[in-house]
Short mmCIF file of C-alpha atoms in Angstrom, two decimals:
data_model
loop_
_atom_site.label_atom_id
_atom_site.label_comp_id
_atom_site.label_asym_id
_atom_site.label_seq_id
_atom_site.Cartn_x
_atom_site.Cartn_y
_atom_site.Cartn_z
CA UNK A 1 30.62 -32.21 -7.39
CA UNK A 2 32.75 -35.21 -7.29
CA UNK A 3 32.00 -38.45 -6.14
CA UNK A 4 28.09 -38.55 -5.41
CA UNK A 5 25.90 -41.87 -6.00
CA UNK A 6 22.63 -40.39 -7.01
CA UNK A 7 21.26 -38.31 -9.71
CA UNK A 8 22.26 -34.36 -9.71
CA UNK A 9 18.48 -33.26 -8.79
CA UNK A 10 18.81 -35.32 -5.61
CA UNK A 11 21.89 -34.25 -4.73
CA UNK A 12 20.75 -30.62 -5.31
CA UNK A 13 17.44 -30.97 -3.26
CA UNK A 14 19.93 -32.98 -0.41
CA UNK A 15 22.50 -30.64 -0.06
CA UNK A 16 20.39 -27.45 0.44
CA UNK A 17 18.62 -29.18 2.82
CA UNK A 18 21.97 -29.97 4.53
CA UNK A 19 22.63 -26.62 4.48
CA UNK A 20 19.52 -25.57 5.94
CA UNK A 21 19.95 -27.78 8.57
CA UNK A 22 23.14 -26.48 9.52
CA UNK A 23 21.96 -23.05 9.78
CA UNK A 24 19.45 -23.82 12.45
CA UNK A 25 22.28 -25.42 14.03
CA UNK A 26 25.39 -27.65 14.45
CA UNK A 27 25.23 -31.64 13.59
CA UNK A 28 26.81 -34.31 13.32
CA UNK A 29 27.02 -36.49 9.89
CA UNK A 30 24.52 -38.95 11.98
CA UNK A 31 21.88 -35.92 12.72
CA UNK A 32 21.94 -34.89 8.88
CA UNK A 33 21.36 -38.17 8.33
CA UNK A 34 18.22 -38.15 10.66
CA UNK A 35 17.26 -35.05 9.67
CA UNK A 36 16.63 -36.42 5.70
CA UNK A 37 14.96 -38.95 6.60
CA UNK A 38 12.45 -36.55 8.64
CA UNK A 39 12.08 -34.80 5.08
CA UNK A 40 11.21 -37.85 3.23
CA UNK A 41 14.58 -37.80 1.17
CA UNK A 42 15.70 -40.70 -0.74
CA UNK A 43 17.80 -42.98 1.21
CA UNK A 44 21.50 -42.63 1.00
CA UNK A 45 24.51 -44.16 3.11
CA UNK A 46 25.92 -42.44 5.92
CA UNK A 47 29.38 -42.11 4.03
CA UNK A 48 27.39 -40.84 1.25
CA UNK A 49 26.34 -37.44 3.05
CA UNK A 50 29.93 -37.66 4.64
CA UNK A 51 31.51 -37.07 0.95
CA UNK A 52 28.69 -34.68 0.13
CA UNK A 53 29.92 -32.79 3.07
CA UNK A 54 33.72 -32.81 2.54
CA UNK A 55 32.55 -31.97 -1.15
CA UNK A 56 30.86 -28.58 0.06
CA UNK A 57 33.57 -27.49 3.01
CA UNK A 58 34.90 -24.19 2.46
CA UNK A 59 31.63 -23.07 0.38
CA UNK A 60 28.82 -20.75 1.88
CA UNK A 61 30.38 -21.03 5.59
CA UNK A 62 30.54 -24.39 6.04
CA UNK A 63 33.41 -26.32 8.21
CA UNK A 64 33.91 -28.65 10.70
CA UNK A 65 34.54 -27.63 13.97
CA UNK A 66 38.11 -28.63 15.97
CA UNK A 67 37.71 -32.23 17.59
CA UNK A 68 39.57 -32.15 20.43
CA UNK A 69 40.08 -36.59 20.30
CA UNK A 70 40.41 -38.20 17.01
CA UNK A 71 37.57 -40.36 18.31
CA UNK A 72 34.81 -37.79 18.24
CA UNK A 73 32.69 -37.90 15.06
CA UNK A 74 33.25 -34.77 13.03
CA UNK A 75 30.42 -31.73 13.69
CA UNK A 76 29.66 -29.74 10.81
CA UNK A 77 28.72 -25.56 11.55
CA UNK A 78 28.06 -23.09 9.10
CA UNK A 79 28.77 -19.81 9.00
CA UNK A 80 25.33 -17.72 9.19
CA UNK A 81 26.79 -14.31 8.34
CA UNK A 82 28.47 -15.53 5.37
CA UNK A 83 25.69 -18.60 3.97
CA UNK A 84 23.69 -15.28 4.52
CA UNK A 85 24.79 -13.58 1.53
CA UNK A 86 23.50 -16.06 -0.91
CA UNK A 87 19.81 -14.57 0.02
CA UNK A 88 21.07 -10.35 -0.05
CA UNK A 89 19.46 -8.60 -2.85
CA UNK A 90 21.26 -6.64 -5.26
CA UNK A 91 21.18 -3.57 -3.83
CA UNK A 92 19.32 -1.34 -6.61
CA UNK A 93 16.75 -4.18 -5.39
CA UNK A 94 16.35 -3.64 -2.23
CA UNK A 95 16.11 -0.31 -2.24
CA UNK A 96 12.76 -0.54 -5.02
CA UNK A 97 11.88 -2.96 -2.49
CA UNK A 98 11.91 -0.23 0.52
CA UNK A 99 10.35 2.73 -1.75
CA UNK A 100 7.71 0.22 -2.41
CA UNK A 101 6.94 -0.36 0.97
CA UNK A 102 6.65 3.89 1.67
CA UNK A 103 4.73 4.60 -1.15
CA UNK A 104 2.35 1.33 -0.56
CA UNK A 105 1.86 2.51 3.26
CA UNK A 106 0.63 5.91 1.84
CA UNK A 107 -1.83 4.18 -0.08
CA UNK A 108 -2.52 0.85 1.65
CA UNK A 109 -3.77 -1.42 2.31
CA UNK A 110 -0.62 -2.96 3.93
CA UNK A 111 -2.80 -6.05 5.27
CA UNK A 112 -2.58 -6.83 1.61
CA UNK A 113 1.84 -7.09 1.87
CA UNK A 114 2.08 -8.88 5.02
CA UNK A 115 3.57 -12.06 3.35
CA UNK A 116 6.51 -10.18 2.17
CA UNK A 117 7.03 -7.75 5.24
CA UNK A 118 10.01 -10.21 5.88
CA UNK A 119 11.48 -9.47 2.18
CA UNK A 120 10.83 -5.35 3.13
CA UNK A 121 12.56 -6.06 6.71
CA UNK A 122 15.73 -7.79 4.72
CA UNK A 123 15.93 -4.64 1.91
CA UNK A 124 16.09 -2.04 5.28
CA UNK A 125 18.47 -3.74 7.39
CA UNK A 126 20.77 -4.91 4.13
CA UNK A 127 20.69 -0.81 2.79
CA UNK A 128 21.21 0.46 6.54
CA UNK A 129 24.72 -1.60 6.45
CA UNK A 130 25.97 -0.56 2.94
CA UNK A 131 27.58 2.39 1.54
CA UNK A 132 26.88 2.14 -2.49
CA UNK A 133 24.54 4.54 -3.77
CA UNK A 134 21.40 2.81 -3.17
CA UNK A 135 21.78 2.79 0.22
CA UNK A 136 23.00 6.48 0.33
CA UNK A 137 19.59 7.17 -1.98
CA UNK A 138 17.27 5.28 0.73
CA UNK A 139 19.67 7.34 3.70
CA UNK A 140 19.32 11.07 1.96
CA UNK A 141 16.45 10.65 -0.19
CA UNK A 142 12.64 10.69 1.53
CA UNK A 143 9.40 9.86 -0.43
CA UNK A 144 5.99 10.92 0.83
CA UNK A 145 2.65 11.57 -1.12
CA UNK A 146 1.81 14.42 -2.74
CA UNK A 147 -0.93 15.73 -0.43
CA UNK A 148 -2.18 15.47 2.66
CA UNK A 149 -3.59 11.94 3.54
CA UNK A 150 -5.68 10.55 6.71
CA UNK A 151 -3.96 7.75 8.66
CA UNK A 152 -5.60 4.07 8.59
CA UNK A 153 -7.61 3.75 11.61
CA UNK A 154 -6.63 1.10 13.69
CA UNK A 155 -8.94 -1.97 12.86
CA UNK A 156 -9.73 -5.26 14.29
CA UNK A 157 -7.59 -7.75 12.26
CA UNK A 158 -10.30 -10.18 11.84
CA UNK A 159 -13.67 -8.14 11.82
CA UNK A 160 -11.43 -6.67 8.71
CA UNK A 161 -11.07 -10.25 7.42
CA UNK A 162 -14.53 -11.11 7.60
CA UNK A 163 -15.58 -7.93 6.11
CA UNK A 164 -13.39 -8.62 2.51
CA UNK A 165 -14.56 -12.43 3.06
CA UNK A 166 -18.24 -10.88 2.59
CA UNK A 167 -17.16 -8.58 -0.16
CA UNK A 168 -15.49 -11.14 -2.21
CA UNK A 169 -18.41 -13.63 -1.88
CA UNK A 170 -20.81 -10.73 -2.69
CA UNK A 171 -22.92 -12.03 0.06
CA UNK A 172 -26.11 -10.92 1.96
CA UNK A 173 -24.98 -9.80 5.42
CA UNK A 174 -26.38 -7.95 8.45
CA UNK A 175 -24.04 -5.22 9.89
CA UNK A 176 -24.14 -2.95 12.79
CA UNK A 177 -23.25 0.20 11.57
CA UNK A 178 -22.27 3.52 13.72
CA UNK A 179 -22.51 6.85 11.91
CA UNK A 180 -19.97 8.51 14.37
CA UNK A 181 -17.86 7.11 17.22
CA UNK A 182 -19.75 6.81 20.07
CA UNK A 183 -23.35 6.55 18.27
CA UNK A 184 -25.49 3.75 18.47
CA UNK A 185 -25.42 0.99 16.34
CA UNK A 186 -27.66 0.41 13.10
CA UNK A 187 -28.74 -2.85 12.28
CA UNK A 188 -28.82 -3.13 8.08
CA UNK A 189 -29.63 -5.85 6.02
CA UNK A 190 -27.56 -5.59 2.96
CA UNK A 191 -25.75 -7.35 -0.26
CA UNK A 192 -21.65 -6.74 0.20
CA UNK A 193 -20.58 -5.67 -3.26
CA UNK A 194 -16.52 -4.65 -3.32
CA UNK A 195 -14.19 -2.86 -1.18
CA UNK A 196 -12.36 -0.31 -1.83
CA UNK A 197 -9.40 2.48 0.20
CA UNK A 198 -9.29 5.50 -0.28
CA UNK A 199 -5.70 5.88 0.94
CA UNK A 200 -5.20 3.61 4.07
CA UNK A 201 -9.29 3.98 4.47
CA UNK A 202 -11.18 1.19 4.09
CA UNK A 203 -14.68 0.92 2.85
CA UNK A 204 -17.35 -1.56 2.37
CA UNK A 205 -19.61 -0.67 -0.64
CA UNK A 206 -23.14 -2.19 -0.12
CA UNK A 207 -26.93 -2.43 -1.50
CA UNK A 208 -28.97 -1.52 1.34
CA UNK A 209 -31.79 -3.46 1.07
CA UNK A 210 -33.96 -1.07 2.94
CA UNK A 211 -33.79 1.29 -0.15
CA UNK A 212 -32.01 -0.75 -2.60
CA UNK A 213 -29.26 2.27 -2.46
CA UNK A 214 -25.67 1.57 -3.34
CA UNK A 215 -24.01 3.03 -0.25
CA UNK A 216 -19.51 3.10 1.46
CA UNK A 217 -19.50 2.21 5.04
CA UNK A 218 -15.91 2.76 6.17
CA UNK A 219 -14.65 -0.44 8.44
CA UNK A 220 -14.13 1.24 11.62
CA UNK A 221 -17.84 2.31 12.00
CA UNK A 222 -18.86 -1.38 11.27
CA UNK A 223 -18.48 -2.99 15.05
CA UNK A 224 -20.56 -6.55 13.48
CA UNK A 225 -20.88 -8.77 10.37
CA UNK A 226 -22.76 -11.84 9.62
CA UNK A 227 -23.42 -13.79 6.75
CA UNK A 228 -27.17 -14.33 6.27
CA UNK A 229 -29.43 -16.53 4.23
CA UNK A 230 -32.71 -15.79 4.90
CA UNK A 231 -32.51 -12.77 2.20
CA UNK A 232 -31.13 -13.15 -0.89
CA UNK A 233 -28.10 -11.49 -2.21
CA UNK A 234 -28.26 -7.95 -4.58
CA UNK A 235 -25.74 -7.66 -6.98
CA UNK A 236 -27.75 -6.99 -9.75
CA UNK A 237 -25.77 -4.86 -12.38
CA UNK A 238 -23.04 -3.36 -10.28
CA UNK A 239 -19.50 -3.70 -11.59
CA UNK A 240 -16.76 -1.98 -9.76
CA UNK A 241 -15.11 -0.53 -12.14
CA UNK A 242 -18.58 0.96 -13.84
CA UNK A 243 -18.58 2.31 -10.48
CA UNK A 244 -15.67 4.05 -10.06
CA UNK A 245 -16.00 5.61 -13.21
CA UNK A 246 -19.19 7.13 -12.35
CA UNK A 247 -16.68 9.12 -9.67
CA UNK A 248 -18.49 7.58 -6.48
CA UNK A 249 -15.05 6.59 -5.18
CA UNK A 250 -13.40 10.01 -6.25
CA UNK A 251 -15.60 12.57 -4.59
CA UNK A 252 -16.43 13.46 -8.45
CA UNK A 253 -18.63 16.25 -9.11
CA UNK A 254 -18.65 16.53 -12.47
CA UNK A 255 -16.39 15.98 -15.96
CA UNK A 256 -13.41 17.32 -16.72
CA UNK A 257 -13.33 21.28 -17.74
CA UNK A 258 -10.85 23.62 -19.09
CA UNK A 259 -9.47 25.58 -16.08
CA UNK A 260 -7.92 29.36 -16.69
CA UNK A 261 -6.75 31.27 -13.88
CA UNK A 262 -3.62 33.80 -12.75
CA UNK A 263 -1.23 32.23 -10.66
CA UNK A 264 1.22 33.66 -8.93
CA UNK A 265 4.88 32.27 -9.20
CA UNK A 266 5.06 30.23 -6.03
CA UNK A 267 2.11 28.00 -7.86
CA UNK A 268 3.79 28.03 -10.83
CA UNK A 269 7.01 26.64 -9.46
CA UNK A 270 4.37 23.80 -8.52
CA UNK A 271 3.22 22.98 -11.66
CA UNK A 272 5.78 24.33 -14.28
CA UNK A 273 6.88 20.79 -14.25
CA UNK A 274 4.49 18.68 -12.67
CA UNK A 275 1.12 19.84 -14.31
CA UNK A 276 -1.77 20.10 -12.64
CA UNK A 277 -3.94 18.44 -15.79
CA UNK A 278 -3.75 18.09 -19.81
CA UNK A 279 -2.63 20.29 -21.84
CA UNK A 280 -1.43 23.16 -19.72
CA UNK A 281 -0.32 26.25 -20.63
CA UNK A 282 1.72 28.92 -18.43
CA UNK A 283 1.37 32.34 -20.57
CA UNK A 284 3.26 35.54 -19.47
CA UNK A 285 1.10 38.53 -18.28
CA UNK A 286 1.95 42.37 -19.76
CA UNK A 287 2.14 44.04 -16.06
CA UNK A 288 2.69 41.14 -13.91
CA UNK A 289 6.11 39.79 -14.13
CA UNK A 290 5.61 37.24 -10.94
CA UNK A 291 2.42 35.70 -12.34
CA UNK A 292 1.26 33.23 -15.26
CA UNK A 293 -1.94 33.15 -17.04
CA UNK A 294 -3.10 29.33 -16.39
CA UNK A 295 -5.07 27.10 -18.86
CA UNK A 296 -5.10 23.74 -18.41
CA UNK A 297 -7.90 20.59 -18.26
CA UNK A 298 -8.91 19.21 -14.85
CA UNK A 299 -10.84 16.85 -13.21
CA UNK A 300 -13.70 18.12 -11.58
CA UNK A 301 -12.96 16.60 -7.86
CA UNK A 302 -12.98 17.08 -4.61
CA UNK A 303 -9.08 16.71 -4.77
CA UNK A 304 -8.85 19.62 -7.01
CA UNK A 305 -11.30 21.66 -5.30
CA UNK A 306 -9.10 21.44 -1.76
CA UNK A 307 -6.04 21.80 -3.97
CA UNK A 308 -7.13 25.00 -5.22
CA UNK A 309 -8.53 26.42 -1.83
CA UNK A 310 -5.41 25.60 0.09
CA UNK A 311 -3.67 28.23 -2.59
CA UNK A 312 -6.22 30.86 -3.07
CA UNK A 313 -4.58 33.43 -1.76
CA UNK A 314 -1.79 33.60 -4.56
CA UNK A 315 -4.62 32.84 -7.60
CA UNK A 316 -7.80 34.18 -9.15
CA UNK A 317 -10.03 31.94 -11.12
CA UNK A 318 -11.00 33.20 -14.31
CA UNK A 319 -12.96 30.91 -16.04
CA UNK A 320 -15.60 29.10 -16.60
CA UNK A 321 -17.14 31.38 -15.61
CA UNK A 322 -19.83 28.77 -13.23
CA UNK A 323 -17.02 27.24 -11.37
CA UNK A 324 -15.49 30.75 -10.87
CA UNK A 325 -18.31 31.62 -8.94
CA UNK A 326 -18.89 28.81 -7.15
CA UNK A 327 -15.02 28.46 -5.84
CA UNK A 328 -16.25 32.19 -5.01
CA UNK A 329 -18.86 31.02 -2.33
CA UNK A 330 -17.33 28.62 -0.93
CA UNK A 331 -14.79 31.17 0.07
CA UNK A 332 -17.33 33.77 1.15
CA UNK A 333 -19.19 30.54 3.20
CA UNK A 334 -15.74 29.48 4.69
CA UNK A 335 -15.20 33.66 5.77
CA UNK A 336 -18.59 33.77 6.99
CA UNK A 337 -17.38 30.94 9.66
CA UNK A 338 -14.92 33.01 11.15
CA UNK A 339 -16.76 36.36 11.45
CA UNK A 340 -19.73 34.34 13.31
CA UNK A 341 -19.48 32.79 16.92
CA UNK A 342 -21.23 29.90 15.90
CA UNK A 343 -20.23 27.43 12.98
CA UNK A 344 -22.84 27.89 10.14
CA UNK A 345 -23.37 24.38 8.17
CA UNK A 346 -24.48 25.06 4.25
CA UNK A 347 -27.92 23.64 3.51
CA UNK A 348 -26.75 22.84 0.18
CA UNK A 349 -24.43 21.47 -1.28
CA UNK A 350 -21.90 24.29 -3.47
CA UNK A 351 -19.71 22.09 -6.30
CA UNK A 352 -21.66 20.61 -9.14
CA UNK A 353 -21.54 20.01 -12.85
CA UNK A 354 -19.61 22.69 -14.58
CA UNK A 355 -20.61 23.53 -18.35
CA UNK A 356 -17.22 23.21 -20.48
#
């Protein structure tokens, strides 16, 4: 730039600020000048910001507007639409940016994202106006999770604050808990440990110390939290990710075991190539032209379980032989509820450790 007094950096720093000022609105050489000063600039002449301005007309929108006397001092106005396109995103960008966002909303917790909600609203509205083939991808294109997932409930923005607060300090606290909606409240007295979501579900994991028992209290059963110090706090030797690896956040019933069953071929259009563990195998049968022989390694959860029960009608579980026959009861407890009037509730539970 030609003609400017003071070193490039403060130039820099001064002219996007000019330029920010103009997009809030139209001034005059005098208001920039005011405007500086109000951001602690260094101090320049008024004929100084002048040339800076003559320097930059006809770059990212900006002009003066017609006088309509030669007396009137000039008013500078910028373009928005067009000083706008200095902030788009490429648009391969923007749309990551938006299939972030969906696949982050399945999984929460979007509290977490709220800073850069604005930076998700810009990547929609910019794809929504474009025709390349990133925005045709985010038009024709849909991504959603793989299996059925509960909704967040809707939560108290800062009983949800205070909650993490606790979590993160590892604090003693006293809650008011509700086992179902409507219940009434239980006062604990317990050591916040870590939270965790399962999906958009969040949970507080605590140390009751009635019992001393590691327990998840989801955050819309908790109506009350408060820090206490009359009772010390419990960590003692939990880690979170020792945790989760002992399958408490997972539902886990057991370790992984070598699955073999007969599928028929709308499951194996399922899996053929997304498999449902390690190592899987899809073997033709001698008889059965429409079916596979299945052996593959899974993990022994709840998510595999449900998996398998919401397709049992087109496969049999052959082995081992233990988990065959307890998938087996839990369909002959699930039949059981439909030929009774009344719901019958197993005493115990069915799923446990499976020998490999």
């Amino acid at each position: 730039m030609e003609g400017h007094t003071t070193a490039n950096a403060s130039l820099t720093i001064r002219c996007i600020y000019m330029l920010l000022a103009l997009y809030e609105k139209d001034r005059t050489t005098a208001e920039l000048l005011e405007y500086l000063a109000e951001k602690e600039l260094a101090s320049v002449s008024k004929r100084t910001i002048q040339r800076n301005l003559e320097d930059l007309e006809g770059h990212f929108g900006l002009s003066r507007k017609p006088k309509t006397a030669a007396s009137e001092p000039d008013i500078w106005q910028l373009q928005q639409q067009e000083f706008e396109r200095l902030l788009e995103l490429e648009d391969p960008v923007a749309l990551a940016l938006v299939i972030a966002q969906q696949q982050l909303a399945e999984l929460g917790p979007m509290s977490v994202f709220k800073p850069v909600e604005g930076l998700f609203q810009r990547a929609r509205e910019q794809l929504a106006v474009r025709k390349s083939l990133a925005s045709l991808w985010y038009q024709r294109v849909k991504v959603t999770g793989a299996s059925h997932r509960l909704t967040g409930p809707e939560l108290d923005s800062e009983k949800s604050q205070r909650l993490l607060e606790v979590a993160l300090k590892q604090v003693a606290v006293r809650l008011c808990y509700h086992p179902h909606q409507g219940d009434p409240g239980q006062t604990l007295r317990a050591t916040a440990l870590a939270v965790f979501y399962r999906g958009a579900v969040a949970y507080l994991v605590i140390r009751d110390h009635a019992n001393d028992r590691v327990r998840q209290l989801p955050f819309s059963r908790i109506s009350e939290v408060r820090e206490i110090v009359t009772d010390d706090p419990r960590v003692g030797d939990f880690e979170l990710d020792s945790y989760a690896a002992s399958g408490a956040l997972a539902y886990k019933f057991g370790e992984p075991f070598r699955l073999e069953a007969i599928i028929f071929n709308s499951i194996r259009r399922e899996i053929e190539d997304a498999p449902l563990g390690d190592n899987q195998e899809l073997l033709p049968l001698e008889g059965q032209p429409n079916c596979r022989l299945l052996r593959v390694t899974v993990p022994y959860t709840l998510n595999l379980v449900q998996w398998l029960l919401a397709r049992a009608a087109y496969l049999k579980i052959l082995a081992p032989s233990e988990f065959r026959d307890k998938f087996q009861e839990e369909l002959r407890r699930a039949l059981a509820n439909f030929e009774s009037e009344q719901l019958q509730v197993p005493t115990q539970r069915n799923f446990a450790a499976v020998k490999k």
